[in-house]
PDB file of C-alpha atoms and ligand atoms in Angstrom:
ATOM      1  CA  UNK A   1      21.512  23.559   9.693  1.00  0.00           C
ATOM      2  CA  UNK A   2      19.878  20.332   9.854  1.00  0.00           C
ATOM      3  CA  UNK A   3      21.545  17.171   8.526  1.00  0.00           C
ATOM      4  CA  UNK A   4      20.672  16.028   4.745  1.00  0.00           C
ATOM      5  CA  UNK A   5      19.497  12.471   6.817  1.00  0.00           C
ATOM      6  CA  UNK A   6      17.782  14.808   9.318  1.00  0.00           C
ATOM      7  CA  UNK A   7      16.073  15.949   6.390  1.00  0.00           C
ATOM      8  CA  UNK A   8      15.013  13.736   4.526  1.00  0.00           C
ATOM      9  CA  UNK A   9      13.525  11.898   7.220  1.00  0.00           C
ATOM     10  CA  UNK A  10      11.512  14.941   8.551  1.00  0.00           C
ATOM     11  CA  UNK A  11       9.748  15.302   4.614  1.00  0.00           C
ATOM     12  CA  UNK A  12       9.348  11.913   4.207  1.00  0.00           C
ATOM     13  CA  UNK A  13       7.614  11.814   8.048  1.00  0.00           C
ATOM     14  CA  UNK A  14       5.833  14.515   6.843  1.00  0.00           C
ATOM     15  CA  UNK A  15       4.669  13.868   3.585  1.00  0.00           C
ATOM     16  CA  UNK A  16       3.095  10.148   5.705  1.00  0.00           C
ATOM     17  CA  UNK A  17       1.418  12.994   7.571  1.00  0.00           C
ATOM     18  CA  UNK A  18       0.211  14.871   5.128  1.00  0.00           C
ATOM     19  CA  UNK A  19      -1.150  12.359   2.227  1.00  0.00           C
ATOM     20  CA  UNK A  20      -1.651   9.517   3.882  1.00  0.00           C
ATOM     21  CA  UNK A  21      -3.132   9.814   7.663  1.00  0.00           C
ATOM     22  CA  UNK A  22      -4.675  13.255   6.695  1.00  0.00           C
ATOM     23  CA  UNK A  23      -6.920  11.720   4.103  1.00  0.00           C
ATOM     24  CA  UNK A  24      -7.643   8.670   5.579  1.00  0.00           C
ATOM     25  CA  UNK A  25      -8.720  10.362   9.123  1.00  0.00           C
ATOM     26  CA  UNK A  26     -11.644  11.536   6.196  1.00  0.00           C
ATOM     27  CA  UNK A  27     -12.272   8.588   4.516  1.00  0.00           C
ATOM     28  CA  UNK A  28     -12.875   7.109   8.075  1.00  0.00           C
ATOM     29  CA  UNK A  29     -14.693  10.295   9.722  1.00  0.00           C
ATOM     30  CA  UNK A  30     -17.000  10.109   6.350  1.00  0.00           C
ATOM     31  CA  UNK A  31     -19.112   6.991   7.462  1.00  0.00           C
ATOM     32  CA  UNK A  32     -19.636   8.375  11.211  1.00  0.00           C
ATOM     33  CA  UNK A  33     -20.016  12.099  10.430  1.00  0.00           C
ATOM     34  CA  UNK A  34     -22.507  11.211   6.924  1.00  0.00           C
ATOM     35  CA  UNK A  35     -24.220   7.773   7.598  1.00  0.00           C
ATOM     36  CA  UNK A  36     -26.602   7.947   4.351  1.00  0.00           C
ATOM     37  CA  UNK A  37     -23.856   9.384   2.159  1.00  0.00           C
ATOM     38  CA  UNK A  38     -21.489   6.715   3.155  1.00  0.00           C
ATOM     39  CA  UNK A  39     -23.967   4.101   2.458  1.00  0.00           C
ATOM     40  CA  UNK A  40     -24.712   5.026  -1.328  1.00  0.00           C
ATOM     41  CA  UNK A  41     -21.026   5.256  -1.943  1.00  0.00           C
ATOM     42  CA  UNK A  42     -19.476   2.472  -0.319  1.00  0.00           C
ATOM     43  CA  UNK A  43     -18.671  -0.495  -1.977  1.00  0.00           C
ATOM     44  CA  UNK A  44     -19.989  -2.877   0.660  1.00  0.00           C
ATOM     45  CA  UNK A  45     -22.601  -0.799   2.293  1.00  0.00           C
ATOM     46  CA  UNK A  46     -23.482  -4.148   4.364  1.00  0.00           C
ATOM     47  CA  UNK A  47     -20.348  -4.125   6.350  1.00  0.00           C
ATOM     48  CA  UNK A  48     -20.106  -2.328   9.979  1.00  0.00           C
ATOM     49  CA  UNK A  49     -17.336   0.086  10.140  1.00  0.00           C
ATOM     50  CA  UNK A  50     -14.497  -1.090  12.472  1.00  0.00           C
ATOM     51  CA  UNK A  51     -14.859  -0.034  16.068  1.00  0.00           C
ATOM     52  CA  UNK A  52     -12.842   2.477  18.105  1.00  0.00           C
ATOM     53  CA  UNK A  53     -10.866   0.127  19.680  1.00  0.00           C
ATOM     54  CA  UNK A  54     -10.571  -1.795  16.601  1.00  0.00           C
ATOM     55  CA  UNK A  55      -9.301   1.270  14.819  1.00  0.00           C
ATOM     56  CA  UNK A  56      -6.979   2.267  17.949  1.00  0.00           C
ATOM     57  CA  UNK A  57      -5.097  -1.095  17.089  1.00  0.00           C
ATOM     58  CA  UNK A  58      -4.711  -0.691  13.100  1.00  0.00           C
ATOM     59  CA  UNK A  59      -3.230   2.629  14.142  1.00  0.00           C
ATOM     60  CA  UNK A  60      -0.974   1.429  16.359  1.00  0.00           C
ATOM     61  CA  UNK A  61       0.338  -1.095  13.820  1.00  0.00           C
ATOM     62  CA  UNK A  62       0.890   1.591  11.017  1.00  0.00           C
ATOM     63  CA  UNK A  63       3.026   3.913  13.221  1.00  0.00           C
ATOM     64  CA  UNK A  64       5.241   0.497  13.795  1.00  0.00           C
ATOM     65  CA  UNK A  65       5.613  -0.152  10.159  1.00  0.00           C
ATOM     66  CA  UNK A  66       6.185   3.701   9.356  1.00  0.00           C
ATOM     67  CA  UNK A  67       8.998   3.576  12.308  1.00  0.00           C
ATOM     68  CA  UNK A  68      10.308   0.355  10.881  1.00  0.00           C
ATOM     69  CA  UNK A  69      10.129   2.231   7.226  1.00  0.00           C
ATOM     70  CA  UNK A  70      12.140   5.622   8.889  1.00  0.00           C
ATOM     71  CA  UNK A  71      14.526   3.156  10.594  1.00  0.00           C
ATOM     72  CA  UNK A  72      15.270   1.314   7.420  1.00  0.00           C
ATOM     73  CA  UNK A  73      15.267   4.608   5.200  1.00  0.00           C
ATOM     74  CA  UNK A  74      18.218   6.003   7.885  1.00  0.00           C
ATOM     75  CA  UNK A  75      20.020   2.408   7.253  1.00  0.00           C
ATOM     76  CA  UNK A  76      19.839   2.586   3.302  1.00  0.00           C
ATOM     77  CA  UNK A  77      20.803   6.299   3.565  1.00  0.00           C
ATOM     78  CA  UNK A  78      23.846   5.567   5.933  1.00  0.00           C
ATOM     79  CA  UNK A  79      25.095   2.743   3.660  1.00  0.00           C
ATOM     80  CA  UNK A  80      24.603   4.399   0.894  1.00  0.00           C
ATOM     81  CA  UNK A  81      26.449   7.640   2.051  1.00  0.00           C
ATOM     82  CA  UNK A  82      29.464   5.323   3.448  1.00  0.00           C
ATOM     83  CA  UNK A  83      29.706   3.093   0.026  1.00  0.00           C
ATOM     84  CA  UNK A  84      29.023   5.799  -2.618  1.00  0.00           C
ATOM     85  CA  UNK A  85      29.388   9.200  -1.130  1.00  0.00           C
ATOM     86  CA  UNK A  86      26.477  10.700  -1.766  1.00  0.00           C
ATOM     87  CA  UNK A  87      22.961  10.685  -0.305  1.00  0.00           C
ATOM     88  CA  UNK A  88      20.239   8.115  -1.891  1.00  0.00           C
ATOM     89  CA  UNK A  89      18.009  10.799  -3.080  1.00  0.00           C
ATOM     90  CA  UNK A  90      20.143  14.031  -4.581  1.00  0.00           C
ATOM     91  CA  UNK A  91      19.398  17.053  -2.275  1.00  0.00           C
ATOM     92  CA  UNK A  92      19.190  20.722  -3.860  1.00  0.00           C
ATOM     93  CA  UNK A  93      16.955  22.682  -5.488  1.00  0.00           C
ATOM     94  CA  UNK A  94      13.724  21.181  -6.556  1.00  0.00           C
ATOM     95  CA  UNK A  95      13.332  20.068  -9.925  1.00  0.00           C
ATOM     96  CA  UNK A  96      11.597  21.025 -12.584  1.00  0.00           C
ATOM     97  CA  UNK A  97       7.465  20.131 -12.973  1.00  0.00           C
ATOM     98  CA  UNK A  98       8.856  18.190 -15.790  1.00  0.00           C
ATOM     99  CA  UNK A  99      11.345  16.689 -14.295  1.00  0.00           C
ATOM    100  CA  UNK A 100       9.462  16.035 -11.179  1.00  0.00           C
ATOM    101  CA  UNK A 101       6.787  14.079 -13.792  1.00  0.00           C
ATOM    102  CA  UNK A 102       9.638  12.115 -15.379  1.00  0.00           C
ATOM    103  CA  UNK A 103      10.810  10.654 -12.152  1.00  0.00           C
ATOM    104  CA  UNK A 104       7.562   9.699 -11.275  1.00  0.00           C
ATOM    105  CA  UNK A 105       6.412   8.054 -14.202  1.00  0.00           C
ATOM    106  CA  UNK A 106       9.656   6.350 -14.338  1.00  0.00           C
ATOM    107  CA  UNK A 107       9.079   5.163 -10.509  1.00  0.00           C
ATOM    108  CA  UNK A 108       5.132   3.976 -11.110  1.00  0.00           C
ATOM    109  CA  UNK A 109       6.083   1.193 -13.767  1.00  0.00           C
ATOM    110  CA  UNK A 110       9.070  -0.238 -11.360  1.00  0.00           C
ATOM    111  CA  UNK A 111       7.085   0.301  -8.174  1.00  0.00           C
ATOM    112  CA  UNK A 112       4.056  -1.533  -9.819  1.00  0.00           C
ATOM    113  CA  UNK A 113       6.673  -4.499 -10.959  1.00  0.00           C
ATOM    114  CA  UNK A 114       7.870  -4.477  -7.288  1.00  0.00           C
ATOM    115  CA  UNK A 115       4.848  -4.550  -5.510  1.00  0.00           C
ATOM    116  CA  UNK A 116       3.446  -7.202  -8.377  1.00  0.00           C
ATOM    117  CA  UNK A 117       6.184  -9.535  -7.420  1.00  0.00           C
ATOM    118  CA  UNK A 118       6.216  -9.370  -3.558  1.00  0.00           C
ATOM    119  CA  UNK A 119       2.054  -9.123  -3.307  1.00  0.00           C
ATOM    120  CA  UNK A 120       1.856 -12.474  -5.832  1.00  0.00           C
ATOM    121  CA  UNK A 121       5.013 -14.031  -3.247  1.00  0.00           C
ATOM    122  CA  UNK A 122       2.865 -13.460  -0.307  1.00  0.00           C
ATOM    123  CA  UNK A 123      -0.500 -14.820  -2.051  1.00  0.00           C
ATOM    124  CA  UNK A 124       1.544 -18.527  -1.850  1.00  0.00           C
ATOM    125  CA  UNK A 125      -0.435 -20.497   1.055  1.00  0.00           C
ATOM    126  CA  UNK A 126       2.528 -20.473   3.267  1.00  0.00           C
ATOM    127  CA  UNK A 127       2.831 -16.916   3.011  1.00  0.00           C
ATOM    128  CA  UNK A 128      -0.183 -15.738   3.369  1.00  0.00           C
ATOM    129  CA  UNK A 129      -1.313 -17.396   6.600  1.00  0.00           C
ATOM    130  CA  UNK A 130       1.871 -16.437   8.325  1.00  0.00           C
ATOM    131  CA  UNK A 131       2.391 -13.034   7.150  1.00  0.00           C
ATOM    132  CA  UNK A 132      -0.551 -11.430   4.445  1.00  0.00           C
ATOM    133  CA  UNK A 133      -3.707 -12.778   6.461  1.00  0.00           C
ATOM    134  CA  UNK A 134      -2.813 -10.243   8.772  1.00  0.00           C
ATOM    135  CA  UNK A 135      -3.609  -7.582   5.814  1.00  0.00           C
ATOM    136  CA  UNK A 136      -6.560  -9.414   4.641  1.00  0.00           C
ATOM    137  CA  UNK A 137      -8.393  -9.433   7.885  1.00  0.00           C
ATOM    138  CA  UNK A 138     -10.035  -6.395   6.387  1.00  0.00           C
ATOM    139  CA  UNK A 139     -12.420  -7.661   4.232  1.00  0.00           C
ATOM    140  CA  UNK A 140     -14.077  -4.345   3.899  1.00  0.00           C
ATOM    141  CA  UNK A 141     -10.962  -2.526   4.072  1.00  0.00           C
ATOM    142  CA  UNK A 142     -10.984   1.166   5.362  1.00  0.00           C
ATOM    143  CA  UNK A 143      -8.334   3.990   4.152  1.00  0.00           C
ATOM    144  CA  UNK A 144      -5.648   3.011   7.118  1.00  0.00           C
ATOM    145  CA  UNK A 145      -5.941  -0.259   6.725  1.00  0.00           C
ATOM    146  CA  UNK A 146      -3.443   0.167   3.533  1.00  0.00           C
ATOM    147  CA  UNK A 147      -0.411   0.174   6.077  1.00  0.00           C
ATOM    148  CA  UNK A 148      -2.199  -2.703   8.669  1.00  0.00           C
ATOM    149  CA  UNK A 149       0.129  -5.181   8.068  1.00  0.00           C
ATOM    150  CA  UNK A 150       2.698  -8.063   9.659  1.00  0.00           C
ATOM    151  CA  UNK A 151       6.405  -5.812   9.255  1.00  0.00           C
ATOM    152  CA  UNK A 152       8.457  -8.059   7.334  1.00  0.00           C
ATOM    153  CA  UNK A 153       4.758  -7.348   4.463  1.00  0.00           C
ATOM    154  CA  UNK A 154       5.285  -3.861   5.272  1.00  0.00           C
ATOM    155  CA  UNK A 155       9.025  -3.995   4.362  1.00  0.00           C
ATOM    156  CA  UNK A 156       8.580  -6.188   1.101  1.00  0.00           C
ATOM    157  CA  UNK A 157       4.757  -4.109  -0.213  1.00  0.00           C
ATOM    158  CA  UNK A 158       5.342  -0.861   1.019  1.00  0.00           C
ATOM    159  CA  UNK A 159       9.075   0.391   1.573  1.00  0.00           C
ATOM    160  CA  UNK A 160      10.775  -1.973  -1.181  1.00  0.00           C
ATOM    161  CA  UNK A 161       8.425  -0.614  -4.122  1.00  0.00           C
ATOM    162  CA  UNK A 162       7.856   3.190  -2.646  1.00  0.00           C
ATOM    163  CA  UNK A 163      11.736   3.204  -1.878  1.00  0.00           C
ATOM    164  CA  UNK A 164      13.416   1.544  -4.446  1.00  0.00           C
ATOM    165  CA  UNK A 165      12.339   2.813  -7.480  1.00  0.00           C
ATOM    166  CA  UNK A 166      13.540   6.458  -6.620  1.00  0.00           C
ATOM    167  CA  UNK A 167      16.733   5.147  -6.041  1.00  0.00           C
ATOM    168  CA  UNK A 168      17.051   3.434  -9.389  1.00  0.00           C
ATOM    169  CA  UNK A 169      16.477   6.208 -11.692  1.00  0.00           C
ATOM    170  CA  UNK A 170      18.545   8.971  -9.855  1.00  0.00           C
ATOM    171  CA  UNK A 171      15.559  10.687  -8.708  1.00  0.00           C
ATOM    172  CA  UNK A 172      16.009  14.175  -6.275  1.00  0.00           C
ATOM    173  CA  UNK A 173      14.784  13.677  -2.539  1.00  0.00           C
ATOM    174  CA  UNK A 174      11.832  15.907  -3.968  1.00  0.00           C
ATOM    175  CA  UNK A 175      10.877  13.679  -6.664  1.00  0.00           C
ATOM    176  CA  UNK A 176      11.430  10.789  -4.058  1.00  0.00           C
ATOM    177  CA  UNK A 177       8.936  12.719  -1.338  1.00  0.00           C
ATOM    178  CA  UNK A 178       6.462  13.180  -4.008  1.00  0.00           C
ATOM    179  CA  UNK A 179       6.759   9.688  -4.667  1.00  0.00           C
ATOM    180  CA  UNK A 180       6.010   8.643  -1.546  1.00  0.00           C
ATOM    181  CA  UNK A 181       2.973  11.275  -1.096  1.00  0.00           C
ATOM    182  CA  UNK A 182       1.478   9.731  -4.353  1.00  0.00           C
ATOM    183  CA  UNK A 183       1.583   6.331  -3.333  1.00  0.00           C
ATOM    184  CA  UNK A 184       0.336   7.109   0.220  1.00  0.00           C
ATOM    185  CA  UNK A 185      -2.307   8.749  -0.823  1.00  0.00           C
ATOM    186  CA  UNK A 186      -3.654   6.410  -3.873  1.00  0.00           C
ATOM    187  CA  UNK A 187      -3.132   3.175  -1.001  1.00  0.00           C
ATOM    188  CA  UNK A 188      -5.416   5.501   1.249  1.00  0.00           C
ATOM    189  CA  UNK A 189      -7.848   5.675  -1.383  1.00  0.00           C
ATOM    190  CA  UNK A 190      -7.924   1.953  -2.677  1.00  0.00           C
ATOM    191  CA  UNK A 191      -8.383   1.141   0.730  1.00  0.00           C
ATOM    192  CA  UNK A 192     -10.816   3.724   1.448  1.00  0.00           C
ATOM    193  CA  UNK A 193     -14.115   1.389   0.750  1.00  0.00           C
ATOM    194  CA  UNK A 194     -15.792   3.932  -1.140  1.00  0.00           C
ATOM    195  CA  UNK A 195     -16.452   3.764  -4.883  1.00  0.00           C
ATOM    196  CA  UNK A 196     -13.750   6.378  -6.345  1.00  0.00           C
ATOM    197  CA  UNK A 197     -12.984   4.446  -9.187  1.00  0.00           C
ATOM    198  CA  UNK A 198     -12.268   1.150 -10.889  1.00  0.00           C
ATOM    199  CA  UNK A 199      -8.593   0.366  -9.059  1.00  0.00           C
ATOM    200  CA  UNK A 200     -10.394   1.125  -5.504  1.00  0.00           C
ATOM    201  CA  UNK A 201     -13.242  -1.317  -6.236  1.00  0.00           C
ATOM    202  CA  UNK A 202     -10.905  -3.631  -7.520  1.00  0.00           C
ATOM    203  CA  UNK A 203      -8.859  -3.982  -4.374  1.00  0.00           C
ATOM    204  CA  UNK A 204     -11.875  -3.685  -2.820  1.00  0.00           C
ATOM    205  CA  UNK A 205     -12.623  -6.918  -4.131  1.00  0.00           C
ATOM    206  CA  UNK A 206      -9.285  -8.521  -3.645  1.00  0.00           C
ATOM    207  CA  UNK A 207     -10.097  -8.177   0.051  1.00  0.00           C
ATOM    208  CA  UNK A 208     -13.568  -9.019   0.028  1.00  0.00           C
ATOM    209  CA  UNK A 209     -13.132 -12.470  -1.917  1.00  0.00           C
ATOM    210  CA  UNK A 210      -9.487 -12.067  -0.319  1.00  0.00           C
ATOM    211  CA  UNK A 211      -7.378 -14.738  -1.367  1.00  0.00           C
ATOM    212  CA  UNK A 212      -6.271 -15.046  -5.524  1.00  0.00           C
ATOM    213  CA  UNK A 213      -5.816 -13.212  -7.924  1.00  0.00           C
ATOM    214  CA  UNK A 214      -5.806  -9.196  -8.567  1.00  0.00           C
ATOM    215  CA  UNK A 215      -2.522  -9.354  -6.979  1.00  0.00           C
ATOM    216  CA  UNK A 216      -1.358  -5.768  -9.346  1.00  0.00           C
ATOM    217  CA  UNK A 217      -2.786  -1.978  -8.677  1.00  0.00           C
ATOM    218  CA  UNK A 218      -3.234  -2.065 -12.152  1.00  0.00           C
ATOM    219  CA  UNK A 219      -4.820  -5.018 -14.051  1.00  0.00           C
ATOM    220  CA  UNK A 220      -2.315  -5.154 -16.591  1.00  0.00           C
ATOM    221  CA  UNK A 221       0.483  -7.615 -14.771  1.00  0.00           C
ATOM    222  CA  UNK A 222      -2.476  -9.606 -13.649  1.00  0.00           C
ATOM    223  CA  UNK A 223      -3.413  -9.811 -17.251  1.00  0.00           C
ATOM    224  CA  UNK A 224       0.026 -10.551 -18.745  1.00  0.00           C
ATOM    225  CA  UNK A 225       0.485 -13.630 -15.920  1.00  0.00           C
ATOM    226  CA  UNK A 226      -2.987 -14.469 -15.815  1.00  0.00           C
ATOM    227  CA  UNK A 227      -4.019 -13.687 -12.135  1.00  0.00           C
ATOM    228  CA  UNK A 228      -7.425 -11.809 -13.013  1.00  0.00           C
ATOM    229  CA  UNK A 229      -9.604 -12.230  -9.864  1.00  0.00           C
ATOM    230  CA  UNK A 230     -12.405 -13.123 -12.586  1.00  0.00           C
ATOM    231  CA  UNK A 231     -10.724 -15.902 -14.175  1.00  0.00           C
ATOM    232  CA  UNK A 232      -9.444 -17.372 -10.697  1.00  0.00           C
ATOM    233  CA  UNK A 233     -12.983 -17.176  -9.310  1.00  0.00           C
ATOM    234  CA  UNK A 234     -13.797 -19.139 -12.855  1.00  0.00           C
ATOM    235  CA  UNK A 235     -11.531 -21.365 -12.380  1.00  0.00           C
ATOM    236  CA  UNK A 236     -13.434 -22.571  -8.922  1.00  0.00           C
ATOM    237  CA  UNK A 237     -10.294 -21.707  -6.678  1.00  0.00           C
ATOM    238  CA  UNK A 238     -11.611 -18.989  -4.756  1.00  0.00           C
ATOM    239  CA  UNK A 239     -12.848 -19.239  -1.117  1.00  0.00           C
ATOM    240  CA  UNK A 240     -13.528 -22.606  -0.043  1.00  0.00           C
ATOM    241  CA  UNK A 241     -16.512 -22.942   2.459  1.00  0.00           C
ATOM    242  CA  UNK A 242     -14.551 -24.265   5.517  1.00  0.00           C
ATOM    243  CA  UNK A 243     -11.144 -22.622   4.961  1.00  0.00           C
ATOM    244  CA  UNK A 244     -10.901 -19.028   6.199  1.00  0.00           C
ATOM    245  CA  UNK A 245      -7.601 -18.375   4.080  1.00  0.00           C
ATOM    246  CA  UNK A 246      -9.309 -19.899   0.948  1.00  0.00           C
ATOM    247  CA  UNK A 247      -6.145 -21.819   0.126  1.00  0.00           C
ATOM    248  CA  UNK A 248      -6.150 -25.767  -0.176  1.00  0.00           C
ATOM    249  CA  UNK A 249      -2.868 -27.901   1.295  1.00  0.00           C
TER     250      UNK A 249
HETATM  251 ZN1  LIG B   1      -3.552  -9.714  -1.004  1.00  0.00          ZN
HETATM  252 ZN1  LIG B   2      -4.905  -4.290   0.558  1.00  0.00          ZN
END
């Protein structure tokens, strides 16, 4: 029988597989395979799609981070096994539905405060031109650009909040793989470039004016610390004509 590491590794690898490349393969066959369709629903219908080879490279980059995520998930588990005994994420029999929806919406406030925190940290001018520039060279994003990213940004916006949060609040390795296929797939979706709702536009828009504010998935942390892209842009400190990153010395 496989090993609980084994595992846990193998779902998580999968569930990557299933909800995030699968549906971002058809957010980005969409455009080529339905031209006109794409074009009413897309949020900036101006913008060419990336090319092949340009595509070929954000791939490349997301299988590094996802290694560099599997590599640090065998670490935490290791550690974690050594120090406490036990396994991150409890193995057994999958939980209840409503215990599976408790340990999510226990996970979506803390991952939301964790990727907050680290997203705002790499919006600082040093930050971003060394490490989040990288991300924001989409500024129409497309679905797998959600994972295009320098690795120590992967690390501190995608495997810290995803990761973390399961960990705090006890949750089963099933809870913690549905976790992980909820995130993928709403990251696949914000990024997507189509209009499928108010969060997608609004990262939309965090990438198209790219630089302050609308740091949050949800509004509500940029409401509470005032970092609304609106009152930002109101504020005149938006993109500066002359400065690609937008950010003044
Ligand atoms: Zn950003
Ligand atoms: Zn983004």
């Amino acid at each position: 029988m496989a090993s609980p590491l084994l595992l846990e590794l193998a779902g998580t690898a999968l569930t990557q597989l299933l909800c995030f490349w699968l549906p971002s393969s058809v957010y980005l066959a969409t455009p080529r395979l339905f031209p006109a369709f794409a074009r009413r629903h897309k949020t900036q219908p101006s913008q060419a799609e990336p090319t092949a080879s340009e595509l070929q490279h954000c791939a490349k980059v997301v299988l590094q981070n996802q290694l560099l995520g599997l590599s640090l998930q065998t670490l935490v588990h290791v550690v974690h096994s050594t120090l406490l005994g036990a396994a991150p994420y409890a193995a057994g029999p999958q939980p209840s539905p409503l215990g599976l929806v408790r340990d999510i919406a226990l996970c979506i406030p803390l991952c939301e405060c964790l990727f907050y925190g680290m997203h705002s940290l790499l919006h600082r001018p040093a930050l971003y031109r060394r490490i989040h520039k990288i991300h924001h060279s989409f500024t129409a994003p497309v679905a797998l650009a959600a994972q295009y990213a320098h690795p120590l940004e992967h690390v501190l916006t995608c495997f810290v909040p995803i990761m973390v949060p399961p960990l705090l609040v006890r949750a089963s390795v099933w809870s913690m793989w549905t976790f992980v296929g909820t995130v993928g797939f709403e990251s696949a979706t914000l990024h997507s470039g189509f209009k499928v709702g108010l969060l997608a536009e609004r990262h939309d828009r965090h990438h198209e004016v790219g630089v302050r504010g609308g740091y949050g998935t949800f509004a509500f942390l940029d409401w509470v610390f005032g970092t609304e892209m609106r009152s930002v842009e109101a504020a005149g400190k938006g993109r500066t004509e002359g400065d690609e990153t937008g950010y003044r010395d």
